[in-house]
Coordinates of C-alpha atoms and ligand atoms in Angstrom, one line a residue:
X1001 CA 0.0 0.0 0.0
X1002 CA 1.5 3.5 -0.8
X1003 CA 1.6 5.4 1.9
X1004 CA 0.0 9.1 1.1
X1005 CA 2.2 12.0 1.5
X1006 CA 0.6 13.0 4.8
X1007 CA 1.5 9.3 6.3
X1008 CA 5.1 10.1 5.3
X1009 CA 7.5 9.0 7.6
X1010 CA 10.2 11.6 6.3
X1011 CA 7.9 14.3 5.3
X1012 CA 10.1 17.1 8.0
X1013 CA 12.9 16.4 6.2
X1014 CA 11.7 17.2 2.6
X1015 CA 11.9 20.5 0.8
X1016 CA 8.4 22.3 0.1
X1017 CA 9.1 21.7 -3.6
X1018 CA 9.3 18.3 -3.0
X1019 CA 6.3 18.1 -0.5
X1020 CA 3.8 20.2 -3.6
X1021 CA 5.3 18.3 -6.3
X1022 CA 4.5 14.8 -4.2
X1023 CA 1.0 16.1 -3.7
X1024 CA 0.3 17.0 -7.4
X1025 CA 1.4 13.9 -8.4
X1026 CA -0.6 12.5 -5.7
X1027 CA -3.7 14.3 -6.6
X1028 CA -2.8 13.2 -10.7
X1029 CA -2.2 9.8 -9.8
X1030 CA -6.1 9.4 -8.7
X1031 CA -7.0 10.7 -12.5
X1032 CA -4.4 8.7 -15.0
X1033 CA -1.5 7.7 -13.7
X1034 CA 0.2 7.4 -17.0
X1035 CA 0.1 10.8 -16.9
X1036 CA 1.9 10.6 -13.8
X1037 CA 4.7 8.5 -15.4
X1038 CA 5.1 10.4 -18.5
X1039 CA 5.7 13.5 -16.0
X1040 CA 8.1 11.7 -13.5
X1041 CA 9.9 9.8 -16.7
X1042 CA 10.4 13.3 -18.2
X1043 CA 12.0 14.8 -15.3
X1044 CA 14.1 11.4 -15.0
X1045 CA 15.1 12.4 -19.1
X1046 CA 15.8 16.0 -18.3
X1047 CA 17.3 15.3 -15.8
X1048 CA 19.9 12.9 -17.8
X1049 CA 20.4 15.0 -20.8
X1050 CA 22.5 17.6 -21.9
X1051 CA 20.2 20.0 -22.8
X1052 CA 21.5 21.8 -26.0
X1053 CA 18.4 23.2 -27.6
X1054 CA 18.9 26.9 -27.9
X1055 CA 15.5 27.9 -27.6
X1056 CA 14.9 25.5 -24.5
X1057 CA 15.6 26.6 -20.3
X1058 CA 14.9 25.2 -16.9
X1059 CA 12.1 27.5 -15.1
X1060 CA 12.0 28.1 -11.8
X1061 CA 9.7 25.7 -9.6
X1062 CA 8.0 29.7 -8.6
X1063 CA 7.6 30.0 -12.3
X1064 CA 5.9 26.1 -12.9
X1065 CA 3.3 26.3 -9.5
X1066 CA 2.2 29.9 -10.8
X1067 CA 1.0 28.1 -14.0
X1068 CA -0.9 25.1 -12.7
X1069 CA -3.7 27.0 -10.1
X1070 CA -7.7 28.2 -11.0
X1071 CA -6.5 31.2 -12.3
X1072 CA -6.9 28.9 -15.1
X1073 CA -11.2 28.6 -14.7
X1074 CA -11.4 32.6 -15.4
X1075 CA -12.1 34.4 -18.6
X1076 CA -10.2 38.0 -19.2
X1077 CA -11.5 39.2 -22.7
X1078 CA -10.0 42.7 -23.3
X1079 CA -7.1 43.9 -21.5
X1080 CA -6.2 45.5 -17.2
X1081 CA -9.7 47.7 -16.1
X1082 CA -11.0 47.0 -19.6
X1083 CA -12.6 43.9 -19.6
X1084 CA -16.0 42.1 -21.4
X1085 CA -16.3 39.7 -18.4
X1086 CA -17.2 40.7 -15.0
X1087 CA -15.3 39.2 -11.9
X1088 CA -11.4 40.5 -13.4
X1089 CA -10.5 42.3 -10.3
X1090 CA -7.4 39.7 -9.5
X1091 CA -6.8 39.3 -13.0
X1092 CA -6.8 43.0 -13.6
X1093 CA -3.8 43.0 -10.8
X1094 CA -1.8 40.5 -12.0
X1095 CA -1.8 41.2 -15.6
X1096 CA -1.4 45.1 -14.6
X1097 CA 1.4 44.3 -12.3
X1098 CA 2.9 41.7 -14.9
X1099 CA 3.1 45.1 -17.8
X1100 CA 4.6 46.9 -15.5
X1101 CA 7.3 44.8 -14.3
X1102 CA 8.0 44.1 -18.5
X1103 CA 8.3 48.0 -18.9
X1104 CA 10.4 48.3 -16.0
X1105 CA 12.7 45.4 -17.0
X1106 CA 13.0 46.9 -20.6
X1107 CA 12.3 50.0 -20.0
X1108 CA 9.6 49.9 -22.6
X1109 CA 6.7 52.4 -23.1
X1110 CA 4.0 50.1 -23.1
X1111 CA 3.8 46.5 -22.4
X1112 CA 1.3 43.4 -23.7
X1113 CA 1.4 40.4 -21.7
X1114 CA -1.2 38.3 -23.3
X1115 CA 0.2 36.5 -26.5
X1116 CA -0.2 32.5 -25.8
X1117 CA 3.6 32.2 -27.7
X1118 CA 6.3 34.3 -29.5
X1119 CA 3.9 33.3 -32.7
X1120 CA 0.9 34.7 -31.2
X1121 CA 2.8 38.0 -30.4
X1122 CA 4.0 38.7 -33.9
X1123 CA 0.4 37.9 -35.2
X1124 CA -1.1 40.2 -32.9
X1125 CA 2.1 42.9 -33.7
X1126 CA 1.1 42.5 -37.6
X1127 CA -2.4 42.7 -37.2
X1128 CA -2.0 45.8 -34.8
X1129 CA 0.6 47.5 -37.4
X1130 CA -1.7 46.9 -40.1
X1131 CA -4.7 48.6 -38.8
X1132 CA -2.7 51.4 -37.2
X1133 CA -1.0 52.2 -40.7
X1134 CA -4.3 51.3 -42.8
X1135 CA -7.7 50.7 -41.2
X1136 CA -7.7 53.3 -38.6
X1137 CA -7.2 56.1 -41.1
X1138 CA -9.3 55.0 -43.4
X1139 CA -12.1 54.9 -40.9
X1140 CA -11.5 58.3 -40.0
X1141 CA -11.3 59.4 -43.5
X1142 CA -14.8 58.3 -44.0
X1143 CA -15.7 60.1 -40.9
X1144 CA -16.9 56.8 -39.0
X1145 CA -16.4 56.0 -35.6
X1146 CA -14.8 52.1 -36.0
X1147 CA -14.4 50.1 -38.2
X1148 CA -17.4 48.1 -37.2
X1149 CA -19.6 51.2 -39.1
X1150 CA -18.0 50.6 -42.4
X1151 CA -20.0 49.0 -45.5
X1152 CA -19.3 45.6 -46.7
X1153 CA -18.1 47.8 -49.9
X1154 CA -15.5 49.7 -47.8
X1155 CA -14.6 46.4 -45.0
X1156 CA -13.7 44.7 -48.4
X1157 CA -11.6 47.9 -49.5
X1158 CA -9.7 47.8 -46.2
X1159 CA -8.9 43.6 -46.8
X1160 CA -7.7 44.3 -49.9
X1161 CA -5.2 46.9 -48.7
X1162 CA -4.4 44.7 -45.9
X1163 CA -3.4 41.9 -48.4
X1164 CA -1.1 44.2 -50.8
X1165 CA 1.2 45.1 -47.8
X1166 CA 4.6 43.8 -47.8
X1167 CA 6.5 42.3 -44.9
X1168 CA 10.4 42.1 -44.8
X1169 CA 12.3 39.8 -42.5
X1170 CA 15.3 37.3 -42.8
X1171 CA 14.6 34.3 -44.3
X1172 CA 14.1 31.0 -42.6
X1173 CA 17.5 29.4 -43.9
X1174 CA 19.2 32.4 -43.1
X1175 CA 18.4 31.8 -39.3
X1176 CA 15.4 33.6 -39.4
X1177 CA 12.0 32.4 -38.0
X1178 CA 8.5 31.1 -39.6
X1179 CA 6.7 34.0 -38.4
X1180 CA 9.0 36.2 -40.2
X1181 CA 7.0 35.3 -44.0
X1182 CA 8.3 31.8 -44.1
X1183 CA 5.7 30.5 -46.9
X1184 CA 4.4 27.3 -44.8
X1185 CA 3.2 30.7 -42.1
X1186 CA 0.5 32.9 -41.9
X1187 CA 2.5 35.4 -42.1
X1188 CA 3.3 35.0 -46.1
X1189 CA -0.3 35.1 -46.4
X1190 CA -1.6 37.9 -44.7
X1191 CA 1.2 40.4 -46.6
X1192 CA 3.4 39.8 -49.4
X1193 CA 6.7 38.5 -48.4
X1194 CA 10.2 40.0 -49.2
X1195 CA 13.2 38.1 -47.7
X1196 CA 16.6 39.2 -47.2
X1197 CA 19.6 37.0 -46.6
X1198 CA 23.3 37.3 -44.8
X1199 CA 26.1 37.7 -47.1
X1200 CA 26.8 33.9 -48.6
X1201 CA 30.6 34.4 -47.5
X1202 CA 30.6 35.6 -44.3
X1203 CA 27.3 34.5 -43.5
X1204 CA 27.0 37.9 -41.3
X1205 CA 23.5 40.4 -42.3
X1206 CA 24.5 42.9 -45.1
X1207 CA 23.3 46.4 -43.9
X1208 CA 23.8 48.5 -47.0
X1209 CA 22.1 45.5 -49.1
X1210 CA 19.1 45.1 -46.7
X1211 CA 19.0 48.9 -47.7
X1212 CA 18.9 49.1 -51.1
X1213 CA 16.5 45.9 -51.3
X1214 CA 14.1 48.1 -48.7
X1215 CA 14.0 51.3 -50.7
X1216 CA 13.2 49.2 -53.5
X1217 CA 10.4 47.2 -51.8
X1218 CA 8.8 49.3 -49.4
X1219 CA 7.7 47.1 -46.8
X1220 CA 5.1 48.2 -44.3
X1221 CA 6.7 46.2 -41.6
X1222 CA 10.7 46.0 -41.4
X1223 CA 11.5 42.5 -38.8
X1224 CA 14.5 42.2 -37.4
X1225 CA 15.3 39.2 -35.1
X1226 CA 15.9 35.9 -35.3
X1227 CA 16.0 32.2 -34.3
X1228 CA 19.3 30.7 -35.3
X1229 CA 21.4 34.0 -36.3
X1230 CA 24.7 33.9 -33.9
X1231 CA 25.6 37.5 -34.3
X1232 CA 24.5 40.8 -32.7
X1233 CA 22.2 43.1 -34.8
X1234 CA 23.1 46.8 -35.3
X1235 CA 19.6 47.7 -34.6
X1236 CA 20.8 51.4 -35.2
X1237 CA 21.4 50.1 -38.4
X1238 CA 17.8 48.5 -38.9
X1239 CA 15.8 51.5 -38.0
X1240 CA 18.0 53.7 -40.3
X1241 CA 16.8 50.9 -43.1
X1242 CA 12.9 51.3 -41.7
X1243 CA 13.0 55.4 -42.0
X1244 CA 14.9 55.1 -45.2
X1245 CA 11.5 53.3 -46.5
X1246 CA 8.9 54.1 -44.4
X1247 CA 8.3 51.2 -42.5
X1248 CA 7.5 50.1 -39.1
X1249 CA 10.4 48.0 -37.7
X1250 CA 9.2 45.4 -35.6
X1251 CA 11.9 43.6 -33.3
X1252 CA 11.5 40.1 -32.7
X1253 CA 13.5 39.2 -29.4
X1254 CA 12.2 35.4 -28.5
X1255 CA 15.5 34.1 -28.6
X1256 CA 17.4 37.0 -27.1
X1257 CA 15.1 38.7 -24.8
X1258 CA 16.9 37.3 -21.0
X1259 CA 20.0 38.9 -22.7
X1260 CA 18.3 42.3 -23.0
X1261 CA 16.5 41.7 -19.5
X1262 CA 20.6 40.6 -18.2
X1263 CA 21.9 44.1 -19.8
X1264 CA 24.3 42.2 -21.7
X1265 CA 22.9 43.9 -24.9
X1266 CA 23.7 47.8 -24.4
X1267 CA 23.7 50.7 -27.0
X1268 CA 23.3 49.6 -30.6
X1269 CA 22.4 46.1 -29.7
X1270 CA 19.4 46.8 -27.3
X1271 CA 16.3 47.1 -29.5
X1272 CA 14.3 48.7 -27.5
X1273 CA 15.0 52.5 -28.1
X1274 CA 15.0 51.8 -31.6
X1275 CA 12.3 49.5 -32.4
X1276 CA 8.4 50.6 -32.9
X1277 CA 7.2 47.1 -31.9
X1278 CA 9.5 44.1 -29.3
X1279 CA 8.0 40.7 -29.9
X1280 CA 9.4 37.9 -27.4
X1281 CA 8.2 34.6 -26.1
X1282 CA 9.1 33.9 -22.2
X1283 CA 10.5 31.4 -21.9
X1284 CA 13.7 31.1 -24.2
X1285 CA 16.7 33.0 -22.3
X1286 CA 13.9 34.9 -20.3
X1287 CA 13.5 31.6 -18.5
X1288 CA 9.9 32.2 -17.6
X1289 CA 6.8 29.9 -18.7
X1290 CA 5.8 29.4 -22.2
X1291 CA 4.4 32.3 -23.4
X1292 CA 4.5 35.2 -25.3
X1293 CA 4.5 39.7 -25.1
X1294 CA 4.6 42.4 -26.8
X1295 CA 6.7 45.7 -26.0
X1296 CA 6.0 48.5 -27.6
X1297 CA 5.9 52.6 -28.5
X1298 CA 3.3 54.5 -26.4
X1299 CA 1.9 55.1 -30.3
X1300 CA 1.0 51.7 -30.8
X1301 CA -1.1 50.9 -27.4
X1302 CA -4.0 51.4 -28.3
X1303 CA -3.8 49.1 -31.1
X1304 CA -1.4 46.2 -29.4
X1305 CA -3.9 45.8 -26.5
X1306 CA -6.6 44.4 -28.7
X1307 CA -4.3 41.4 -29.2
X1308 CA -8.2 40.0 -27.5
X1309 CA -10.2 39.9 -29.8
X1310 CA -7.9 40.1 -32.8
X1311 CA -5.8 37.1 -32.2
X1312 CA -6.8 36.0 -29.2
X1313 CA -9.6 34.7 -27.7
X1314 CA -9.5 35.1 -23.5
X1315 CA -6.0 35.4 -22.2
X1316 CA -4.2 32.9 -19.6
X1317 CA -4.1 33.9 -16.1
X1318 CA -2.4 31.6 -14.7
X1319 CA 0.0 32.0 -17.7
X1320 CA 0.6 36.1 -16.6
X1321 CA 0.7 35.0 -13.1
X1322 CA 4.2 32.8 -14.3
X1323 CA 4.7 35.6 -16.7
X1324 CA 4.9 37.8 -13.5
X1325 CA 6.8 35.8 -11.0
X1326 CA 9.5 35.4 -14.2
X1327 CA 10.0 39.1 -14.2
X1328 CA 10.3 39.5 -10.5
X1329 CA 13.0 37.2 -11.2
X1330 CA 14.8 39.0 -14.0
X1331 CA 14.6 42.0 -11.7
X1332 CA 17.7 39.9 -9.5
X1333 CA 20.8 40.8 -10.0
X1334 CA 21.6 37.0 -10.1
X1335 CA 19.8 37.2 -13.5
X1336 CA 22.3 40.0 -14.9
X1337 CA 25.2 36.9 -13.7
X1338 CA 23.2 34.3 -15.5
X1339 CA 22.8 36.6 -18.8
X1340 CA 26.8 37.3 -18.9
X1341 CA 27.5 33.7 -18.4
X1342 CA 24.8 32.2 -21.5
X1343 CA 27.3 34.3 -23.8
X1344 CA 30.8 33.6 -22.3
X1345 CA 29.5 29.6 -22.6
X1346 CA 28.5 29.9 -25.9
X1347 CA 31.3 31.9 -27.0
X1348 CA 33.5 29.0 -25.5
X1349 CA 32.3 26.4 -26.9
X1350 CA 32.5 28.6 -30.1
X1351 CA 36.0 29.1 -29.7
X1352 CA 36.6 24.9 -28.9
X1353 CA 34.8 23.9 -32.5
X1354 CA 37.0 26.4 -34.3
X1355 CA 40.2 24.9 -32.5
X1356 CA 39.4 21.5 -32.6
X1357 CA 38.5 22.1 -36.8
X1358 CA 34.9 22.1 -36.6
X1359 CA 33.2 25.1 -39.5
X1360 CA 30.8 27.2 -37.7
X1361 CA 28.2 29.3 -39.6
X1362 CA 29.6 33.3 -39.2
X1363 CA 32.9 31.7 -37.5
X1364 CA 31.5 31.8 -33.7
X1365 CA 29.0 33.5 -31.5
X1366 CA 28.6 37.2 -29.7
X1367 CA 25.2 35.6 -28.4
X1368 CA 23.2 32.0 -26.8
X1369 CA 24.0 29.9 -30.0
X1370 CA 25.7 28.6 -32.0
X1371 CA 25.2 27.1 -35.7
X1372 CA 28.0 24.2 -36.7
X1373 CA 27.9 23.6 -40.5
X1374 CA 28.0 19.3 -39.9
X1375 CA 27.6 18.8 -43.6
X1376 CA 31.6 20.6 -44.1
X1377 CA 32.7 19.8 -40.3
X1378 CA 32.0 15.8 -40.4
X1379 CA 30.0 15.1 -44.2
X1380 CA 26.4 14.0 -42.1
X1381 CA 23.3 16.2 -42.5
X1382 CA 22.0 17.8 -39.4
X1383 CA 19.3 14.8 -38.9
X1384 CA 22.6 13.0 -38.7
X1385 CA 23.9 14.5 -36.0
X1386 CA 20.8 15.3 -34.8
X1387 CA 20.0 11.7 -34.2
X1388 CA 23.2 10.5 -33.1
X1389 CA 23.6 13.4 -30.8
X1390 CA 19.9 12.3 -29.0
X1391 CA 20.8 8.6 -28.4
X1392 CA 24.1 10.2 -26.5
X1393 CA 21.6 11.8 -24.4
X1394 CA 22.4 15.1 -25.9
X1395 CA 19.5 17.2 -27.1
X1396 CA 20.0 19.7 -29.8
X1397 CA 18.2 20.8 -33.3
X1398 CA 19.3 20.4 -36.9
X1399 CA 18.9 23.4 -38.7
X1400 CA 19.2 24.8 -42.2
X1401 CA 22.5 26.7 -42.7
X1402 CA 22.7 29.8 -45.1
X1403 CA 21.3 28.5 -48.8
X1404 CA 21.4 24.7 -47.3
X1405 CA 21.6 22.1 -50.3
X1406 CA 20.2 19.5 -48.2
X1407 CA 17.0 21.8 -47.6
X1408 CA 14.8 22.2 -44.2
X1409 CA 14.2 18.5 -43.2
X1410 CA 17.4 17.0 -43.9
X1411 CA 19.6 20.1 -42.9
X1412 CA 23.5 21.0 -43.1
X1413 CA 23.5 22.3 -39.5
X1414 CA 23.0 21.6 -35.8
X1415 CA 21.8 24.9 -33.7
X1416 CA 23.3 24.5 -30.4
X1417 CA 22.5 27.1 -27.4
X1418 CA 23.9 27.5 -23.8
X1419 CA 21.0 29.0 -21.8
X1420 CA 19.2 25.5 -20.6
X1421 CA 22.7 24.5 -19.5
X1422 CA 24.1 27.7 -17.7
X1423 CA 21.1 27.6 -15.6
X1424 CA 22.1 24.2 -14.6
X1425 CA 25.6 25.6 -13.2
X1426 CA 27.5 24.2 -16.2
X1427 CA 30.3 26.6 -17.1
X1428 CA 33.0 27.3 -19.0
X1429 CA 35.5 24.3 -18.4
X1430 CA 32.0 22.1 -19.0
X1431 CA 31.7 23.8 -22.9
X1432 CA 35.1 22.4 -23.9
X1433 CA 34.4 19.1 -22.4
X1434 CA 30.9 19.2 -24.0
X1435 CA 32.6 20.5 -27.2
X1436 CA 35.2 17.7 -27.6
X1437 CA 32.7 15.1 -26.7
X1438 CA 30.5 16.0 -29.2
X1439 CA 33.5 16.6 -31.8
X1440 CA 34.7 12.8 -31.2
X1441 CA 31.3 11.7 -31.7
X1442 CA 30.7 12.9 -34.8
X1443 CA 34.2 12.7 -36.1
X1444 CA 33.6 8.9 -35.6
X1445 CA 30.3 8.8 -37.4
X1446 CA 29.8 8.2 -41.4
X1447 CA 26.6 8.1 -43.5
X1448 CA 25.3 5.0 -43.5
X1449 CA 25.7 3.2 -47.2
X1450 CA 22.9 0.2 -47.8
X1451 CA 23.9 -2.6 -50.1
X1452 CA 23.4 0.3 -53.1
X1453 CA 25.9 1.9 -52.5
X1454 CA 23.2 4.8 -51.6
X1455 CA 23.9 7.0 -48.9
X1456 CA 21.7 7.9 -46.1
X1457 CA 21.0 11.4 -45.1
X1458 CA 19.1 10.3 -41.7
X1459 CA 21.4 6.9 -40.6
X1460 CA 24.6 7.1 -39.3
X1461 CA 27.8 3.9 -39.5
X1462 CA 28.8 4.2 -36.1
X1463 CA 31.2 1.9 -33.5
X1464 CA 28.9 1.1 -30.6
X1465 CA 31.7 1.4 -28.3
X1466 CA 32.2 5.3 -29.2
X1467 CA 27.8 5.6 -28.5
X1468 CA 28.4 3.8 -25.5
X1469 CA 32.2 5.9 -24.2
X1470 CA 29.7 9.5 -24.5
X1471 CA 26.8 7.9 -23.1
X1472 CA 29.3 7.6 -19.9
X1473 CA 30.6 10.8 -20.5
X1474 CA 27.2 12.3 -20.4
X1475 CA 26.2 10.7 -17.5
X1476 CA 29.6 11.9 -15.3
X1477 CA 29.4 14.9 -16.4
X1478 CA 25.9 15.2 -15.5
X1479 CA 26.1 14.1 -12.0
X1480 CA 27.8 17.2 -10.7
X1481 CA 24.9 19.4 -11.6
X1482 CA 21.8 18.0 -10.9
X1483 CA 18.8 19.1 -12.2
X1484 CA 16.3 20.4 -9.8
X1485 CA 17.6 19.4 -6.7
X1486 CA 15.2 20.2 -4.7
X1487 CA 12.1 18.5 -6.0
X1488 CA 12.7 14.7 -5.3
X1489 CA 9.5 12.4 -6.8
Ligands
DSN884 N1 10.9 26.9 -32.0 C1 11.6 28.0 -31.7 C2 13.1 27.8 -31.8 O1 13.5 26.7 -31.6 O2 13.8 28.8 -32.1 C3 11.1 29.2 -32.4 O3 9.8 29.3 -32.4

C-alpha cells in the first residue's frame, strides 16, 4: 500500500518543492497515472540530458506552481480595467502588475502580456501594425467611428489593402523564423513577403544590401530578429533601413530577450529604443513559462492591447501570473550573472569547435547559440547529428545553414545554445568538455551506405563502443549538476 504524502515517515525532512510536487502527483495519480509516469519519466530524461536546444531553459519551480492553479477557470477578454467579463478584479492586478514589471525590466513604453507564444505576439504585432497604418485612417477618412460602421463595400476595401502590404524579414535558412513570412506561415499570407539574406561568404546580415533591397520594396513592416542567427544586430542600423523606407520596424526578441533583460545587450544592440514594436516569447533565455509579449511605443497601445479579440480569444491567467513571478526574477541581480554567463558559454564552446577544426556558420557566436555547418565539419546532415547526438543523451536541433543544399528537413546544421545549460551551473571548463565530446562523436560517425551503394542522409555507420564511451561521458558529467535538486518524486 503506498503510503499518502501526509503518512510520510520523512515528510520534516523534505523541501516544500518536493512536498507540492508529491501532492500533485498525488492528486494526478487518482485521474491517470500514466500521466503521472510520463511526468516523472520526463523529469528522469531532463534530468539525464545535456540540454542543447537553444530555444529551451529550466524555469523556476515559482515560475511552474504559478502556471498550474484556477486562475486557469477565469475568462479576461479585453485587456487590465477594460474587460467584457465581470469578476477581473485579481486578474486586472496581475496582468497590470505583470506590464509593469515588463516596462520596467526593458524599460519599454508600453507593455502586452497576453500573447499565448512568440507566434501569437508577432500575429497580434502584424495585425495591430496593419490597422494602425491602414484601417484606422481609413475609418476616419470616411468620418466613422470604428471600423465596425464601415460597408461591406469599404470592410472589403480595407482587406484588400491589408493583403497588398509587404512584410520584410530574414529568411528561414538564413536563421530567421516562420513567423517572419516563411511560406508554410501565416505570415506569407496575410502580406506579401520579401526576404533578405546574410552575405553567402561571411554569412553575417548585409546592412547596405538590406537597404537598397528596402528602398526598392517598401515594406510596411521592417523585422529584425531571429531564431538561429549567432551574431548581434546593429539595430541602429535597422531602424536607419525602416525610415529610409517608411516602415515600421518590428523587433522580434524570443531568442534573445533574457539577454536584454541581463543588460548584456547595451547601445546599438538593445532594440528597444529603436524598435516601434519588441515581440518575445518567455520562456527562451527569459526563462519564464511558455508564453509570449509584446513591448512596444506609447503610439501603438491602443492598437497592441486588442491582441483579444484580434488574435486572441481570453488570455491565460495563470500564464501572466508565471509571466509575473518570471519578471520579478529578472529584476535579481543573479539574472544580470546568469545573462553574462549564457554568452561567455556559448562563446567557449565557439572558440573549442574552431580549435578542434569544426566550420561554424559566421565563424563563432557574440550571443546563446551557435550554428555548426555538420555537412563541411564531419559530411552527415543535421538529422545525422541530430540523431546520433539524442541517443548520447544530448539534445540539440538540426537546422538549415545559409542556402542549405540539403533543404529544411534533412539540414546542413546543428543549432546548439547555452542557456538550458548555464542555468544548470555548467560553465565554461564544462563547454570544452561538451565540445570535444561532441567533436569525437561525430568525427567517428559516417553516413550509413545500404547494399546500393546509396547514402543515407538520416542513418549514421557508427562503432557502438564510441555511442556507448559519450553515453558515460554524459552521465559523469551530469552528476555534478543536478537538475532540480530540490524537488525529489
Ligand atoms: N521553435 C523556436 C526555436 O526553436 O527557435 C522558435 O519558435
Amino acid at each position: 500500500m503506498i503510503k499518502t504524502i501526509l503518512e510520510r515517515d520523512d515528510l520534516q525532512t523534505l523541501s516544500v518543492e518536493s512536498i507540492a510536487y508529491l501532492a500533485i502527483m498525488e492528486i494526478l495519480e487518482k485521474k491517470d497515472p500514466e500521466l503521472v509516469s510520463s511526468l516523472k519519466k520526463e523529469l528522469e530524461d531532463q534530468r539525464n540530458s545535456l540540454k542543447l536546444i537553444a530555444s529551451e531553459n529550466y524555469s523556476s519551480i515559482a515560475v511552474q506552481m504559478a502556471m498550474g492553479n484556477y486562475l486557469t477557470d477565469k475568462y479576461a477578454e479585453g485587456h487590465p480595467f477594460h474587460r467584457f467579463y465581470a469578476g477581473c478584479d485579481n486578474i486586472d492586478s496581475i496582468e497590470s502588475r505583470a506590464c509593469d514589471l515588463a516596462k520596467k525590466i526593458f524599460g519599454a513604453e508600453h507593455a502586452y502580456v497576453q500573447p499565448h507564444s512568440g507566434a501569437d505576439a508577432n500575429l497580434i504585432a502584424y495585425w495591430a501594425i496593419l490597422i494602425k497604418r491602414i484601417e484606422a485612417p481609413f475609418v476616419e477618412q470616411l468620418g466613422k467611428k470604428n471600423v465596425a460602421q464601415l460597408s461591406n463595400e469599404e470592410y472589403e476595401e480595407v482587406r484588400r489593402l491589408f493583403s497588398q502590404q509587404k512584410m520584410m524579414g530574414l529568411s528561414l535558412d538564413a536563421g530567421g523564423h516562420l513567423t517572419h513570412g516563411s511560406r508554410v506561415n501565416f505570415s506569407s499570407k496575410m502580406m506579401k513577403n520579401i526576404s533578405y539574406g546574410v552575405d553567402p561568404k561571411s554569412g553575417l546580415l548585409d546592412y547596405a544590401k538590406i537597404k537598397e533591397q528596402a528602398i526598392k520594396e517598401k515594406p510596411a513592416i521592417l523585422v529584425a530578429g531571429y531564431s538561429a542567427y549567432p551574431r548581434l544586430i546593429d539595430f541602429e542600423k535597422m531602424r536607419d533601413i525602416a525610415d529610409s523606407c517608411g516602415a515600421t520596424l518590428l523587433v522580434d526578441m524570443a531568442h534573445f530577450a533574457g539577454l536584454v533583460a541581463g543588460k548584456q545587450l547595451k547601445g546599438k544592440y538593445n532594440p528597444m529604443p529603436y524598435a516601434d514594436v519588441v515581440t518575445s516569447t518567455t520562456h527562451k533565455t527569459l526563462r519564464g513559462p511558455r508564453g509570449g509579449i509584446i513591448l512596444c511605443k506609447e503610439e501603438f497601445a491602443p492598437f497592441i492591447d486588442k491582441g483579444c479579440p484580434y488574435a486572441i480569444g481570453g488570455p491565460l491567467p495563470h500564464i501572466m501570473a508565471a509571466k509575473l513571478v518570471a519578471f520579478t526574477e529578472c529584476l535579481n541581480p543573479e539574472f544580470e550573472t546568469y545573462a553574462q554567463d549564457v554568452i561567455l558559454n556559448a562563446k567557449t564552446m565557439a572558440k573549442r569547435f574552431v580549435e578542434r577544426g569544426a566550420i561554424l556558420v559566421t565563424g563563432g557566436t557574440d550571443n546563446h547559440l551557435l550554428s555548426v555547418d555538420v555537412m563541411q565539419s564531419f559530411g552527415l546532415t543535421g538529422r545525422q547529428a541530430e540523431s546520433l547526438l539524442s541517443r548520447c543523451k544530448i539534445t540539440v536541433n538540426r537546422n538549415s545553414v545559409p542556402m542549405d543544399k540539403n533543404g529544411a528537413w534533412y539540414t546542413s546544421g546543428i543549432r546548439l545554445g547555452t542557456p538550458a545549460l548555464t542555468t544548470r551551473g555548467l560553465k565554461k571548463s564544462e563547454m570544452v568538455l561538451i565540445v570535444d565530446i561532441i567533436f569525437d562523436l561525430l568525427a567517428a560517425a559516417k553516413p550509413l551506405v545500404n547494399s546500393e551503394g546509396v547514402k543515407s542522409k538520416a542513418k549514421v555507420d557508427i562503432d557502438e563502443k564510441v555511442v556507448n564511451k559519450t553515453i558515460e561521458a554524459v552521465e559523469t558529467l551530469l552528476e555534478k549538476f543536478v537538475l532540480y535538486p530540490e524537488i525529489l518524486i
